[in-house]
Short mmCIF file of C-alpha atoms in Angstrom, two decimals:
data_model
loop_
_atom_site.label_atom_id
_atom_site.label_comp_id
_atom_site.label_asym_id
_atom_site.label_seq_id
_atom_site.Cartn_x
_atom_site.Cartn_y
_atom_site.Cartn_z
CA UNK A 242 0.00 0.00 0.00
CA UNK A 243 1.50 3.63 -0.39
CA UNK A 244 2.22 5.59 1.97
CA UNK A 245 1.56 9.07 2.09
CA UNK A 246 5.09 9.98 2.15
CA UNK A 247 5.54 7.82 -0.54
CA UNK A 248 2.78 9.79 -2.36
CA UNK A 249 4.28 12.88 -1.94
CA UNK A 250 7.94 11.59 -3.41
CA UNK A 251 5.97 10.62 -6.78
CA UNK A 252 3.58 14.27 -6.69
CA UNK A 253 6.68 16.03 -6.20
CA UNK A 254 8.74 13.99 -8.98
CA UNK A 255 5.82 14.56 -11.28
CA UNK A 256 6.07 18.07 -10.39
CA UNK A 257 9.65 18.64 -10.85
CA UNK A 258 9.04 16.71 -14.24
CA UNK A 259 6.45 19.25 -15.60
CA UNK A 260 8.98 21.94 -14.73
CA UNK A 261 11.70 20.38 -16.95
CA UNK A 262 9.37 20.50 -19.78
CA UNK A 263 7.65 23.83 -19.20
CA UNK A 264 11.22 25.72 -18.62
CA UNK A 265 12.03 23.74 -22.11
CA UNK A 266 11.44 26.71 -23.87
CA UNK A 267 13.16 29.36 -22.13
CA UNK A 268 16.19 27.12 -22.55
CA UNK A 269 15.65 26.84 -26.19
CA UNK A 270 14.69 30.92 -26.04
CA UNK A 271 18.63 31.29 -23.89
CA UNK A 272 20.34 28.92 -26.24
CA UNK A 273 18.99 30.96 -29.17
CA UNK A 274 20.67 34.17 -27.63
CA UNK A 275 23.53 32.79 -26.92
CA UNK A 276 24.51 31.45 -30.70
CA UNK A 277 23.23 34.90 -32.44
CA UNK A 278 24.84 36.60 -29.53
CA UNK A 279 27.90 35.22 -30.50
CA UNK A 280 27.58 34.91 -34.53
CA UNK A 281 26.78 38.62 -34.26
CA UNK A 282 29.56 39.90 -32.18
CA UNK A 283 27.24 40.60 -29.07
CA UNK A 284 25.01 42.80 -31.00
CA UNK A 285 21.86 40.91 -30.92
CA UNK A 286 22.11 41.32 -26.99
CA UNK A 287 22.17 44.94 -27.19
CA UNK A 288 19.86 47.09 -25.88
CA UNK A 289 18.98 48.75 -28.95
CA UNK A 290 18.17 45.30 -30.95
CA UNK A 291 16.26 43.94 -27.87
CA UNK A 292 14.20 46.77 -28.08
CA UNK A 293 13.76 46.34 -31.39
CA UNK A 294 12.72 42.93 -30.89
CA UNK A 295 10.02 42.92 -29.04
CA UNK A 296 8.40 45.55 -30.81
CA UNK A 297 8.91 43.62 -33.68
CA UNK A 298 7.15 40.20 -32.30
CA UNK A 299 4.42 42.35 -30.40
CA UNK A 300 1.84 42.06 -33.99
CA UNK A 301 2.54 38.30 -33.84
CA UNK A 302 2.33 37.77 -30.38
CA UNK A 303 -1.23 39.26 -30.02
CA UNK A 304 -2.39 37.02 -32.82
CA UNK A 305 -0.80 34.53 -30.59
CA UNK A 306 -3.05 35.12 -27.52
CA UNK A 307 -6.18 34.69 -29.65
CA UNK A 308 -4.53 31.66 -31.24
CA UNK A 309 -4.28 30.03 -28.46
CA UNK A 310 -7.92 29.93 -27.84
CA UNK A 311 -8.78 29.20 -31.19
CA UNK A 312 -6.47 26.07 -31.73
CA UNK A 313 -7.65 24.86 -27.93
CA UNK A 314 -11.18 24.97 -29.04
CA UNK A 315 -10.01 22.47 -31.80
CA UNK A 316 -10.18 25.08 -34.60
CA UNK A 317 -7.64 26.93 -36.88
CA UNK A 318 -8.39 30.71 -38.11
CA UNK A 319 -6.17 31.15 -41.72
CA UNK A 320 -7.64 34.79 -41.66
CA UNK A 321 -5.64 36.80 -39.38
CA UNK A 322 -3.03 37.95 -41.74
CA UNK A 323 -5.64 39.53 -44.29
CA UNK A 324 -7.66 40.80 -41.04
CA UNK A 325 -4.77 42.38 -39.67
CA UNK A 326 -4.09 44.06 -43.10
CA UNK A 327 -7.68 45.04 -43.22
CA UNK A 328 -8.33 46.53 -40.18
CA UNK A 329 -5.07 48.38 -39.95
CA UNK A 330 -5.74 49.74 -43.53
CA UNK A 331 -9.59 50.85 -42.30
CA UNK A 332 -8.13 52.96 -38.89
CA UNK A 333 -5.54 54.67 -41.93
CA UNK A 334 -7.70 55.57 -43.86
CA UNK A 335 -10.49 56.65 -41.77
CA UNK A 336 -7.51 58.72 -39.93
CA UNK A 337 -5.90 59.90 -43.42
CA UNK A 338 -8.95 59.99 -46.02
CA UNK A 339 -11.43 61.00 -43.55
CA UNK A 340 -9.67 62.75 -40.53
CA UNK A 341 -10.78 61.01 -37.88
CA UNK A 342 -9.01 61.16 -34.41
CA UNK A 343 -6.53 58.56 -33.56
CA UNK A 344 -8.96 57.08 -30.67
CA UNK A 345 -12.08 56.73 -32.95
CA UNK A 346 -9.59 55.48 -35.36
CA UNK A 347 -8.43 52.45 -33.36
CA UNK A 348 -11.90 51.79 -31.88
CA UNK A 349 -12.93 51.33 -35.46
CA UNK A 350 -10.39 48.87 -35.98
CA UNK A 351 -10.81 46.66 -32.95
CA UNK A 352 -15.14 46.84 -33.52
CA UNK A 353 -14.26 46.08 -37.28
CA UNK A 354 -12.43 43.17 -36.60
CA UNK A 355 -14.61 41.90 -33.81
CA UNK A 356 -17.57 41.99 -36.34
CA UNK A 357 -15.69 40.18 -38.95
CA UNK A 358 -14.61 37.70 -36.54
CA UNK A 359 -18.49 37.29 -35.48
CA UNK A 360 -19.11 36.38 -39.15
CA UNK A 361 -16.87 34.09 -39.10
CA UNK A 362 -17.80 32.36 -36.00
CA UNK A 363 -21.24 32.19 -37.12
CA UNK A 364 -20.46 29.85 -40.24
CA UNK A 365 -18.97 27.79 -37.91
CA UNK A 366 -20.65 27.38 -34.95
CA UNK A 367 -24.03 27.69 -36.04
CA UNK A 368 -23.62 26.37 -39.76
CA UNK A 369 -21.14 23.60 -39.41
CA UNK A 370 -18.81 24.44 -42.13
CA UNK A 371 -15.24 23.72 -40.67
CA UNK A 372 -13.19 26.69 -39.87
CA UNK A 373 -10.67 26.12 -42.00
CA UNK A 374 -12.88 26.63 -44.99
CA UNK A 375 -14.22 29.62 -43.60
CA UNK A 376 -11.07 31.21 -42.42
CA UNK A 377 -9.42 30.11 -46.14
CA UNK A 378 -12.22 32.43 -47.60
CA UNK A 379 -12.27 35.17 -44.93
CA UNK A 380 -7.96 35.03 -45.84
CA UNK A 381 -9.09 35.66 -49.46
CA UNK A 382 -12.39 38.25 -48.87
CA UNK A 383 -10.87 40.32 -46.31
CA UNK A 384 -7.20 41.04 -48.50
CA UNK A 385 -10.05 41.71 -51.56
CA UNK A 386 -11.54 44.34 -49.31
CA UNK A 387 -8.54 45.94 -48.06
CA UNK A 388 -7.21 46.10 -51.86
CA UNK A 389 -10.79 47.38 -53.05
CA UNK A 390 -11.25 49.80 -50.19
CA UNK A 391 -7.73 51.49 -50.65
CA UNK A 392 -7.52 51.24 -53.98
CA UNK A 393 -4.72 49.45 -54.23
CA UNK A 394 -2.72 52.51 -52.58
CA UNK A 395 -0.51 52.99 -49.77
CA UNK A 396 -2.58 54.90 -47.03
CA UNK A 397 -0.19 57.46 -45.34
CA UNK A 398 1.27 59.02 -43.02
CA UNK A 399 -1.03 58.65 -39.91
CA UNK A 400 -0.90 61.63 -37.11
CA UNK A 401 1.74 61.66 -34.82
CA UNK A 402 -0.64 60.08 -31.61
CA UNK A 403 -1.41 56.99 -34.07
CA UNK A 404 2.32 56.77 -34.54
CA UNK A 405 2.96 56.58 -31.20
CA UNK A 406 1.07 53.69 -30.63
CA UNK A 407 3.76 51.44 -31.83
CA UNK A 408 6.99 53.99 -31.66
CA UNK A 409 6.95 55.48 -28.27
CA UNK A 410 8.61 54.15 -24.97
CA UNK A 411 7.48 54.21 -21.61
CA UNK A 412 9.70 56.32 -19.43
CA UNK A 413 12.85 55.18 -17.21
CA UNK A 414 11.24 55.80 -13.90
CA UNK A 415 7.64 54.44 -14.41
CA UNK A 416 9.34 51.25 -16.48
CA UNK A 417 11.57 50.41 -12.91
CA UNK A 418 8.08 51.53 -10.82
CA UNK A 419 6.23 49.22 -13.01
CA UNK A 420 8.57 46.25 -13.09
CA UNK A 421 8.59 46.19 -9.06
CA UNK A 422 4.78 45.91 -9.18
CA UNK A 423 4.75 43.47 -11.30
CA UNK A 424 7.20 41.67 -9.06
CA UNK A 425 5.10 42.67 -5.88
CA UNK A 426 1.69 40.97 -7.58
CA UNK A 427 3.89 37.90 -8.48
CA UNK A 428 4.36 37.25 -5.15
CA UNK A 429 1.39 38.25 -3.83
CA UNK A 430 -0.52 36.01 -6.01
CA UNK A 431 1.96 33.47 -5.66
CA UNK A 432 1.10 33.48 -1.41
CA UNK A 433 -2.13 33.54 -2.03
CA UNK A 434 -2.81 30.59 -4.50
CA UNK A 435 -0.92 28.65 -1.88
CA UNK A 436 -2.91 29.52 1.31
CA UNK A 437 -5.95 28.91 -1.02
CA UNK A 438 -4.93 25.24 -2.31
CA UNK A 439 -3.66 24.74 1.65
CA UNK A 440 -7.20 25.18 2.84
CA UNK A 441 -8.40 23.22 0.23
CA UNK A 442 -6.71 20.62 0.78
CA UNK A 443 -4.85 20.44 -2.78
CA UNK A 444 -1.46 19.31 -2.91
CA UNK A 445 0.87 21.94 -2.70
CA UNK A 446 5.09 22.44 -4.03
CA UNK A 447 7.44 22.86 -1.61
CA UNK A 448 7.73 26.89 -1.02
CA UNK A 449 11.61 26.72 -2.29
CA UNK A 450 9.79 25.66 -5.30
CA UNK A 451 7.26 28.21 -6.02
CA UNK A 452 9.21 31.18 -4.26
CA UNK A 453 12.07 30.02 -5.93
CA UNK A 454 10.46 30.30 -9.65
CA UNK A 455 9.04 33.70 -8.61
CA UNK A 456 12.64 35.11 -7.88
CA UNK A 457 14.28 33.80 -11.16
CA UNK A 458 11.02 35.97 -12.99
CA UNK A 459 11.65 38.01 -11.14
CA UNK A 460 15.72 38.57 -11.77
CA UNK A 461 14.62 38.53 -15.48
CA UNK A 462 11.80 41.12 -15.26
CA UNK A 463 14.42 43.71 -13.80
CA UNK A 464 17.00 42.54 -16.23
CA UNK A 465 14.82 43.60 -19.39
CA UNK A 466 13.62 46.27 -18.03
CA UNK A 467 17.39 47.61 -17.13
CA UNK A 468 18.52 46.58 -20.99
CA UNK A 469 15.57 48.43 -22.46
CA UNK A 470 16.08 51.64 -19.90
CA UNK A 471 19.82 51.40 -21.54
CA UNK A 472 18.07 52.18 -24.60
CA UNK A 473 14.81 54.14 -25.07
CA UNK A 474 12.81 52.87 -21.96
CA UNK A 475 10.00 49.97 -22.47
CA UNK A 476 8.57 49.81 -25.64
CA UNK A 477 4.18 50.85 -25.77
CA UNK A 478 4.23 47.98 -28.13
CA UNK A 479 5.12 44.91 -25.95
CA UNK A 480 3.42 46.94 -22.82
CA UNK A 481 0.37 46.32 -24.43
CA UNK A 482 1.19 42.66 -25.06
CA UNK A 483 1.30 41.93 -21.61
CA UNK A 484 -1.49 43.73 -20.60
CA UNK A 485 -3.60 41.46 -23.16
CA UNK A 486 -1.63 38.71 -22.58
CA UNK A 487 -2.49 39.13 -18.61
CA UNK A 488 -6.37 39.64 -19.19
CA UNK A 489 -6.27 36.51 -21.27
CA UNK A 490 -4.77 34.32 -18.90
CA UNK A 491 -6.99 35.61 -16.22
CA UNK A 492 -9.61 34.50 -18.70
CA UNK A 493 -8.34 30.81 -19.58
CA UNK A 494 -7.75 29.80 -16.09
CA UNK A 495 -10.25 31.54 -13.80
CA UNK A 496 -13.47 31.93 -15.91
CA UNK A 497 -15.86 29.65 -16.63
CA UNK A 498 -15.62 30.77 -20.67
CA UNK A 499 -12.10 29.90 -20.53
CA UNK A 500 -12.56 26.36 -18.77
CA UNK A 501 -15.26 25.67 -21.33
CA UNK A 502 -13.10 26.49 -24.39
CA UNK A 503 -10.49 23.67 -22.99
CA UNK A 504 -12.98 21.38 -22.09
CA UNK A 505 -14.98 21.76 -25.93
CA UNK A 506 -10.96 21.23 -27.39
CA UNK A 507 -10.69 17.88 -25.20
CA UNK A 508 -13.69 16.42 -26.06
CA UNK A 509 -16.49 18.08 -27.51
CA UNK A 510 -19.32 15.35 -26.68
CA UNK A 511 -18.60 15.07 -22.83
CA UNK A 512 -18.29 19.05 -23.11
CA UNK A 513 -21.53 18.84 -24.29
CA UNK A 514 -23.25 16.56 -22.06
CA UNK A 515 -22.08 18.24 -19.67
CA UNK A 516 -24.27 20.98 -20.19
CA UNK A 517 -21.51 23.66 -22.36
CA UNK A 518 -22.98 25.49 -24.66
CA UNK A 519 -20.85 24.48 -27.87
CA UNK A 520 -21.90 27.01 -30.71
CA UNK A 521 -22.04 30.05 -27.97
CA UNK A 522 -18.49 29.56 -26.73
CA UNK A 523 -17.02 28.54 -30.21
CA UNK A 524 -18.60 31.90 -31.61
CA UNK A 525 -17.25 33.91 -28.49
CA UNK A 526 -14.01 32.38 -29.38
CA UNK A 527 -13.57 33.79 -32.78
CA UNK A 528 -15.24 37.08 -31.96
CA UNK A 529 -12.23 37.74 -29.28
CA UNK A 530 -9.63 36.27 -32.14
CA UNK A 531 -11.10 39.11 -34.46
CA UNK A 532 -10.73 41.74 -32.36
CA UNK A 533 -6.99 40.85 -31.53
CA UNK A 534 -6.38 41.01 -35.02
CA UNK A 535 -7.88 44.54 -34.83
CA UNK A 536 -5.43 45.44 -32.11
CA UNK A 537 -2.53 44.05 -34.13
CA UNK A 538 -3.84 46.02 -37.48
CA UNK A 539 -3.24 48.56 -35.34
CA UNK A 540 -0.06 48.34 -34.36
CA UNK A 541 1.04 47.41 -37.50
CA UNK A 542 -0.32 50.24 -39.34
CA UNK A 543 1.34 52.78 -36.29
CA UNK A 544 4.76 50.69 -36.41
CA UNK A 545 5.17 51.21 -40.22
CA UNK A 546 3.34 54.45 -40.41
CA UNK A 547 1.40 53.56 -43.31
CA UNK A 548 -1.36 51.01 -44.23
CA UNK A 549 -0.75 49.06 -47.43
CA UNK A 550 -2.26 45.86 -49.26
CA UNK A 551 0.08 43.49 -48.48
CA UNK A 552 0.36 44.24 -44.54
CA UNK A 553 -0.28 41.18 -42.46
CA UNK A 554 1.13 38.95 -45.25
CA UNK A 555 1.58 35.34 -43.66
CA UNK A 556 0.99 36.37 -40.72
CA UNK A 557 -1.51 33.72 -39.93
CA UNK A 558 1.44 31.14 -40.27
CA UNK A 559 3.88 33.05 -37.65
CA UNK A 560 1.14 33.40 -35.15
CA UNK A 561 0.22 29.57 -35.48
CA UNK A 562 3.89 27.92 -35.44
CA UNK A 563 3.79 30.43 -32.19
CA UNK A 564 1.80 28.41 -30.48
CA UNK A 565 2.97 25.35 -31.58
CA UNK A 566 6.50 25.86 -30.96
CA UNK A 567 4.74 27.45 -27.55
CA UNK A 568 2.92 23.93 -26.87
CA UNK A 569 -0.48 24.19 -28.05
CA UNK A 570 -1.72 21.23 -29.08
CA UNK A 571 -3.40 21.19 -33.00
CA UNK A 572 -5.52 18.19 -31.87
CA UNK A 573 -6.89 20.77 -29.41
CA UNK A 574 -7.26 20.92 -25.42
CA UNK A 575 -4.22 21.53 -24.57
CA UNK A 576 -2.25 25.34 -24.56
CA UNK A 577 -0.62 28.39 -22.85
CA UNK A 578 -1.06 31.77 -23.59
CA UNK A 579 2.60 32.16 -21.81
CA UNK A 580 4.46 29.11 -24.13
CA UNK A 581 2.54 30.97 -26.95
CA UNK A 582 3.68 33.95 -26.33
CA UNK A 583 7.53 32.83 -26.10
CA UNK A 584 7.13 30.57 -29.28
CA UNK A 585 6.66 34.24 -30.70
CA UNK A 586 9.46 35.62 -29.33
CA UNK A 587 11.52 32.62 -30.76
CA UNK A 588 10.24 33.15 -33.98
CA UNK A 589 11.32 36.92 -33.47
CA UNK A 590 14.55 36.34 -32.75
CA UNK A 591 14.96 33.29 -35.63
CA UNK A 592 14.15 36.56 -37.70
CA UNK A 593 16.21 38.95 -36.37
CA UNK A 594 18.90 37.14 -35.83
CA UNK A 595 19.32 35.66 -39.27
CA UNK A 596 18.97 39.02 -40.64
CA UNK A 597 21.72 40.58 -38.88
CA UNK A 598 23.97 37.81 -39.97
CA UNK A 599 22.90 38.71 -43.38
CA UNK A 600 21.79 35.49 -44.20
CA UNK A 601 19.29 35.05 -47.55
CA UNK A 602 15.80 35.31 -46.58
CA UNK A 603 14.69 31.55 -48.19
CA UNK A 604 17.18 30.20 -45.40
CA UNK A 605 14.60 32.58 -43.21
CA UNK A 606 11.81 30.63 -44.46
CA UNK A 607 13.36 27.08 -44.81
CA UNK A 608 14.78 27.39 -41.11
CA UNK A 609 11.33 28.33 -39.90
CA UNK A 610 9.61 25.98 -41.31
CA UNK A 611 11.50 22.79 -40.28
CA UNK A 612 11.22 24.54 -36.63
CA UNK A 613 7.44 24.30 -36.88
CA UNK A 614 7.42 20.36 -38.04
CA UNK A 615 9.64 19.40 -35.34
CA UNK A 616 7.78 21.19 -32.94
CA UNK A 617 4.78 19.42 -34.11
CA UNK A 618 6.60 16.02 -33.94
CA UNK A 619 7.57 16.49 -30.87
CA UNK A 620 4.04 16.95 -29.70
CA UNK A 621 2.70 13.76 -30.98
CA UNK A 622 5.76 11.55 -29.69
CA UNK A 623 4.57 13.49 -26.12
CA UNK A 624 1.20 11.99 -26.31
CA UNK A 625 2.22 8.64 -27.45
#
């Protein structure tokens, strides 16, 4: 019979072995900077380029938060390149054509894509047609509209508030003040899950466990903010990534809407016998994907300062090897808004990196795309 000691060894083995694959990526993620750190003569770990790079990944990684939910439901959405073209090209020319203000501007964007994202939803919760055929058509109808709607022109330049949506920096001071809080709540939440699972009875890590993950964020929290203060200060950009990428994984773990989405992605038919309402959730799903895309159309269109027809090109594909690479399962179920968010950030610095070694940009491609089949393989030989 075991023991309860004996119990605890095995919870705390499984424990420690969950770590070793969750921390997977950040090794990959340190390994990554290490070899382009190197190939590049320590310029890829400058301050400047770091910068750079995470206002470069910020479009892809908010594609990647609503990916996540999308591929977890056990759909796909092909749409989010031309949607983030779209929308982006909308707010400029609303702002440039029409002379809106930059706030109506953006609203526009976000409601737009929301509503197209509804549409799309609709087909396939409450018509049954499989999201990749409706997604493959929304890719096609939505870069129409954009090329129809602008004429097939470059829409520019946008006022100088749009453009600082995705070229200003938050200041030295407030980034510190900010990065302190952040380590404050960590903690904070971090006592209070445990006293929570402690009167509940749940099984709980050792404290040099979770105290001891907390301080290692928190060491790297303080050490980007410190490279980007070297700089500029912290990019709006990637500030607004974590905001989103906060509220979302608020959502996915403590709301019912974000329990139901896993559940629907592990097994639709016991989702709904138990009493989930499939075709509501799946639609709410895609509506919040939509207006992500909006926000990302945004930033696009304020990074580049211009709106053109081929923004958001591909873009789909980058936002869904994100979450692969980042662990989310295609099969569906199974996914982290966090490992999404750093498959991005890989996929960023696969870019970047590359490009300041001046290699050709097929190697770009070809390197990216054997990254995303491996990643995939390696997800199936988990499960068997």
């Amino acid at each position: 019979m075991p023991t309860v000691e004996n119990t605890a060894k095995v919870n705390r083995g499984l424990s420690f072995k969950f770590d070793l694959q969750a921390y997977t990526l950040i090794i990959a993620l340190v390994l990554i900077a290490i070899i382009f750190g190197f190939f590049t003569g320590g310029e890829f770990l400058s301050s400047r380029n770091i910068s750079n790079l995470f206002t470069q990944m910020s479009v892809i990684a908010v594609l990647a938060i609503g990916m996540t939910l999308i591929i977890v439901a056990g759909h796909i959405d092909l749409s989010v390149g031309s949607l983030v073209g779209l929308t982006g090209g909308i707010a400029a020319i609303l702002q440039v054509w029409y002379d809106w203000n930059t706030l109506m501007a953006v609203l526009a964007a976000v409601v737009i894509g929301a509503v197209f994202g509804l549409w799309q939803g609709w087909w396939v919760a409450y018509r049954a047609v499989p999201a990749f055929i409706v997604t493959l058509g929304g890719m096609l109808i939505f870069r129409g509209i954009l090329i129809g709607l602008s004429k097939g022109q470059t829409v520019a330049p946008m006022n100088a508030s749009f453009k600082e949506i995705g070229n200003s920096y938050f200041p030295y001071i407030p980034g510190y003040i900010l990065a302190i809080i952040s380590i404050a709540l960590l903690f904070f939440w971090t006592a209070r899950n445990r006293k929570k699972r402690e009167s509940m009875g749940l099984m709980l890590p050792s404290a040099k466990l979770d105290y001891g993950k907390i301080s290692a964020y928190s060491f790297f929290i303080l050490l980007i903010t410190y490279m980007l203060n070297r700089y500029l200060g912290i990019p709006l950009p990637i500030l607004i990534v974590v905001v989103l990428a906060g509220i979302f994984i608020f959502i996915s773990n403590k709301t019912a809407f974000g329990r139901y989405v896993y559940a629907i992605g592990g097994n639709q038919e016991a989702a709904a016998l138990s009493g989930i309402n499939i075709k509501k959730n799946t639609l709410w799903v895609f509506i919040t994907m939509g207006a992500l895309a909006g926000v990302s159309g945004v930033l696009l269109t304020s990074r580049l300062n211009a709106a053109t027809v081929s923004a958001g090109n591909m873009y789909e594909l980058d936002a869904i090897a994100a979450c692969v690479i980042g662990g989310t399962s295609l099969i569906g179920g199974k996914g982290k808004i966090v490992g999404a968010l750093i498959g991005a950030l890989i996929m960023a610095s696969i870019d970047n990196g590359m490009s300041m070694m001046n290699i050709e940009t097929f190697w770009q491609y070809i390197v990216k795309g054997l990254i995303l089949i491996v990643a995939v393989w390696i997800d199936i030989s988990s499960k068997k």
